[in-house]
């Protein structure tokens, strides 16, 4: 029997950071989409934040670009076990988009062009933990990776980072999204290895 010490998860990324349990490091950028890539021109793109009372706050492409931008460098962890370290993005913090939204909601259901959805607690979108990004590695975000814009929530498994994001619905109750309804974990913390329901 091979001797493997507890907590050994294979190679460590070069900068000495740990990998979450069960993950391996990859250097390419796999594409994982549940359906075809929707074509969303910047000219017709719109992002809506919809409060629980139905009030909509919307941004078109020009309005998005006028907001203060951040350049997060983050690690990505996909439930299919690849992790990609030190990815560089450019986009708007959800703190900025939610600043003027009056809400008593505890949950968010994120909607994408093409019909994909994913849910998470609203607090996981706040306090510098999530962005709407439109630029990856110094280039406009490619359509297969979610361009024109995607949600980026790097502290949760990557299925929560909805590509082609269209709306963030704020809710008083928690409504499971696409993968969450199909048996994935409702929360999806990679450090707790919350891959599937019951983990
Ligand atoms: N709209 C949409 N967003 C999505 C998905 C999808 O199928 N549709 N797949 C999710 C999953 S499971 C993963 S792992 C990541 C993959 O992002 P990537 O293709 O840029 O690597 O996007 C997430 N966001
Ligand atoms: Mo995924």
PDB file of N, CA and C and ligand atoms in Angstrom, residues 29-35 78-79 82 112-113 116 144-146 150 158-164 179 184, ligand 1:
ATOM      1  N   UNK A  29      -6.819  26.731 -19.918  1.00  0.00           N
ATOM      2  CA  UNK A  29      -8.079  27.270 -19.395  1.00  0.00           C
ATOM      3  C   UNK A  29      -9.207  26.487 -20.035  1.00  0.00           C
ATOM      4  N   UNK A  30      -9.624  25.371 -19.387  1.00  0.00           N
ATOM      5  CA  UNK A  30     -10.693  24.549 -19.955  1.00  0.00           C
ATOM      6  C   UNK A  30     -11.988  25.355 -20.108  1.00  0.00           C
ATOM      7  N   UNK A  31     -12.791  24.965 -21.089  1.00  0.00           N
ATOM      8  CA  UNK A  31     -14.110  25.575 -21.277  1.00  0.00           C
ATOM      9  C   UNK A  31     -15.147  24.559 -20.819  1.00  0.00           C
ATOM     10  N   UNK A  32     -16.004  24.951 -19.884  1.00  0.00           N
ATOM     11  CA  UNK A  32     -17.092  24.072 -19.444  1.00  0.00           C
ATOM     12  C   UNK A  32     -18.397  24.819 -19.559  1.00  0.00           C
ATOM     13  N   UNK A  33     -19.234  24.396 -20.485  1.00  0.00           N
ATOM     14  CA  UNK A  33     -20.531  25.024 -20.699  1.00  0.00           C
ATOM     15  C   UNK A  33     -21.576  23.935 -20.839  1.00  0.00           C
ATOM     16  N   UNK A  34     -22.731  24.166 -20.216  1.00  0.00           N
ATOM     17  CA  UNK A  34     -23.809  23.184 -20.255  1.00  0.00           C
ATOM     18  C   UNK A  34     -24.574  23.229 -21.577  1.00  0.00           C
ATOM     19  N   UNK A  35     -24.320  24.231 -22.410  1.00  0.00           N
ATOM     20  CA  UNK A  35     -25.023  24.340 -23.690  1.00  0.00           C
ATOM     21  C   UNK A  35     -24.174  25.144 -24.649  1.00  0.00           C
ATOM     22  N   UNK A  78     -12.576  24.397 -10.173  1.00  0.00           N
ATOM     23  CA  UNK A  78     -13.737  23.779 -10.826  1.00  0.00           C
ATOM     24  C   UNK A  78     -14.060  22.469 -10.129  1.00  0.00           C
ATOM     25  N   UNK A  79     -15.344  22.149 -10.028  1.00  0.00           N
ATOM     26  CA  UNK A  79     -15.786  20.929  -9.363  1.00  0.00           C
ATOM     27  C   UNK A  79     -15.274  19.683 -10.093  1.00  0.00           C
ATOM     28  N   UNK A  82     -10.093  20.584 -11.637  1.00  0.00           N
ATOM     29  CA  UNK A  82      -8.948  21.433 -11.992  1.00  0.00           C
ATOM     30  C   UNK A  82      -9.027  22.753 -11.235  1.00  0.00           C
ATOM     31  N   UNK A 112     -28.301  33.803 -16.583  1.00  0.00           N
ATOM     32  CA  UNK A 112     -27.430  34.037 -17.732  1.00  0.00           C
ATOM     33  C   UNK A 112     -28.235  34.102 -19.018  1.00  0.00           C
ATOM     34  N   UNK A 113     -27.707  34.824 -20.015  1.00  0.00           N
ATOM     35  CA  UNK A 113     -28.173  34.648 -21.391  1.00  0.00           C
ATOM     36  C   UNK A 113     -27.990  33.178 -21.736  1.00  0.00           C
ATOM     37  N   UNK A 116     -28.917  29.534 -18.224  1.00  0.00           N
ATOM     38  CA  UNK A 116     -28.236  29.000 -17.033  1.00  0.00           C
ATOM     39  C   UNK A 116     -28.572  29.847 -15.812  1.00  0.00           C
ATOM     40  N   UNK A 144     -16.530  32.051 -25.312  1.00  0.00           N
ATOM     41  CA  UNK A 144     -16.659  30.725 -24.683  1.00  0.00           C
ATOM     42  C   UNK A 144     -16.400  30.769 -23.174  1.00  0.00           C
ATOM     43  N   UNK A 145     -15.698  31.801 -22.706  1.00  0.00           N
ATOM     44  CA  UNK A 145     -15.461  31.959 -21.263  1.00  0.00           C
ATOM     45  C   UNK A 145     -16.458  32.929 -20.618  1.00  0.00           C
ATOM     46  N   UNK A 146     -17.482  33.352 -21.392  1.00  0.00           N
ATOM     47  CA  UNK A 146     -18.549  34.133 -20.776  1.00  0.00           C
ATOM     48  C   UNK A 146     -18.694  35.549 -21.272  1.00  0.00           C
ATOM     49  N   UNK A 150     -19.071  38.093 -17.361  1.00  0.00           N
ATOM     50  CA  UNK A 150     -19.479  36.985 -16.507  1.00  0.00           C
ATOM     51  C   UNK A 150     -19.348  37.393 -15.056  1.00  0.00           C
ATOM     52  N   UNK A 158     -16.369  26.958  -9.407  1.00  0.00           N
ATOM     53  CA  UNK A 158     -16.521  27.840 -10.564  1.00  0.00           C
ATOM     54  C   UNK A 158     -17.901  27.770 -11.217  1.00  0.00           C
ATOM     55  N   UNK A 159     -18.697  26.730 -10.896  1.00  0.00           N
ATOM     56  CA  UNK A 159     -20.043  26.720 -11.508  1.00  0.00           C
ATOM     57  C   UNK A 159     -20.889  27.898 -11.004  1.00  0.00           C
ATOM     58  N   UNK A 160     -20.487  28.498  -9.861  1.00  0.00           N
ATOM     59  CA  UNK A 160     -21.210  29.673  -9.345  1.00  0.00           C
ATOM     60  C   UNK A 160     -20.877  30.936 -10.145  1.00  0.00           C
ATOM     61  N   UNK A 161     -19.784  30.906 -10.908  1.00  0.00           N
ATOM     62  CA  UNK A 161     -19.353  32.080 -11.680  1.00  0.00           C
ATOM     63  C   UNK A 161     -20.045  32.058 -13.039  1.00  0.00           C
ATOM     64  N   UNK A 162     -21.303  32.507 -13.049  1.00  0.00           N
ATOM     65  CA  UNK A 162     -22.149  32.413 -14.233  1.00  0.00           C
ATOM     66  C   UNK A 162     -21.553  33.184 -15.414  1.00  0.00           C
ATOM     67  N   UNK A 163     -21.388  32.487 -16.536  1.00  0.00           N
ATOM     68  CA  UNK A 163     -20.950  33.135 -17.771  1.00  0.00           C
ATOM     69  C   UNK A 163     -22.154  33.832 -18.422  1.00  0.00           C
ATOM     70  N   UNK A 164     -21.887  34.807 -19.256  1.00  0.00           N
ATOM     71  CA  UNK A 164     -22.943  35.546 -19.994  1.00  0.00           C
ATOM     72  C   UNK A 164     -24.023  36.064 -19.051  1.00  0.00           C
ATOM     73  N   UNK A 179     -27.207  23.681 -11.754  1.00  0.00           N
ATOM     74  CA  UNK A 179     -26.450  22.531 -11.225  1.00  0.00           C
ATOM     75  C   UNK A 179     -26.890  22.174  -9.811  1.00  0.00           C
ATOM     76  N   UNK A 184     -25.667  19.103  -7.477  1.00  0.00           N
ATOM     77  CA  UNK A 184     -24.472  19.737  -6.935  1.00  0.00           C
ATOM     78  C   UNK A 184     -24.798  20.329  -5.563  1.00  0.00           C
TER      79      UNK A 184
HETATM   80  N1  LIG B   1     -23.971  30.541 -18.300  1.00  0.00           N
HETATM   81  C1  LIG B   1     -23.181  29.533 -17.873  1.00  0.00           C
HETATM   82  N2  LIG B   1     -22.269  29.811 -16.931  1.00  0.00           N
HETATM   83  C2  LIG B   1     -21.464  28.824 -16.487  1.00  0.00           C
HETATM   84  C3  LIG B   1     -21.575  27.509 -16.991  1.00  0.00           C
HETATM   85  C4  LIG B   1     -22.552  27.269 -17.990  1.00  0.00           C
HETATM   86  O1  LIG B   1     -22.719  26.139 -18.478  1.00  0.00           O
HETATM   87  N3  LIG B   1     -23.333  28.315 -18.422  1.00  0.00           N
HETATM   88  N4  LIG B   1     -20.764  26.515 -16.506  1.00  0.00           N
HETATM   89  C5  LIG B   1     -20.191  26.727 -15.168  1.00  0.00           C
HETATM   90  C6  LIG B   1     -19.158  25.771 -14.859  1.00  0.00           C
HETATM   91  S1  LIG B   1     -19.653  24.232 -14.387  1.00  0.00           S
HETATM   92  C7  LIG B   1     -17.842  26.112 -14.851  1.00  0.00           C
HETATM   93  S2  LIG B   1     -16.657  25.025 -14.308  1.00  0.00           S
HETATM   94  C8  LIG B   1     -17.394  27.429 -15.334  1.00  0.00           C
HETATM   95  C9  LIG B   1     -16.423  27.227 -16.465  1.00  0.00           C
HETATM   96  O2  LIG B   1     -15.927  28.442 -16.902  1.00  0.00           O
HETATM   97  P1  LIG B   1     -14.942  28.437 -18.136  1.00  0.00           P
HETATM   98  O3  LIG B   1     -15.647  27.749 -19.265  1.00  0.00           O
HETATM   99  O4  LIG B   1     -14.613  29.854 -18.402  1.00  0.00           O
HETATM  100  O5  LIG B   1     -13.734  27.628 -17.682  1.00  0.00           O
HETATM  101  O6  LIG B   1     -18.455  28.240 -15.785  1.00  0.00           O
HETATM  102  C10 LIG B   1     -19.630  28.141 -15.037  1.00  0.00           C
HETATM  103  N5  LIG B   1     -20.544  29.120 -15.534  1.00  0.00           N
END
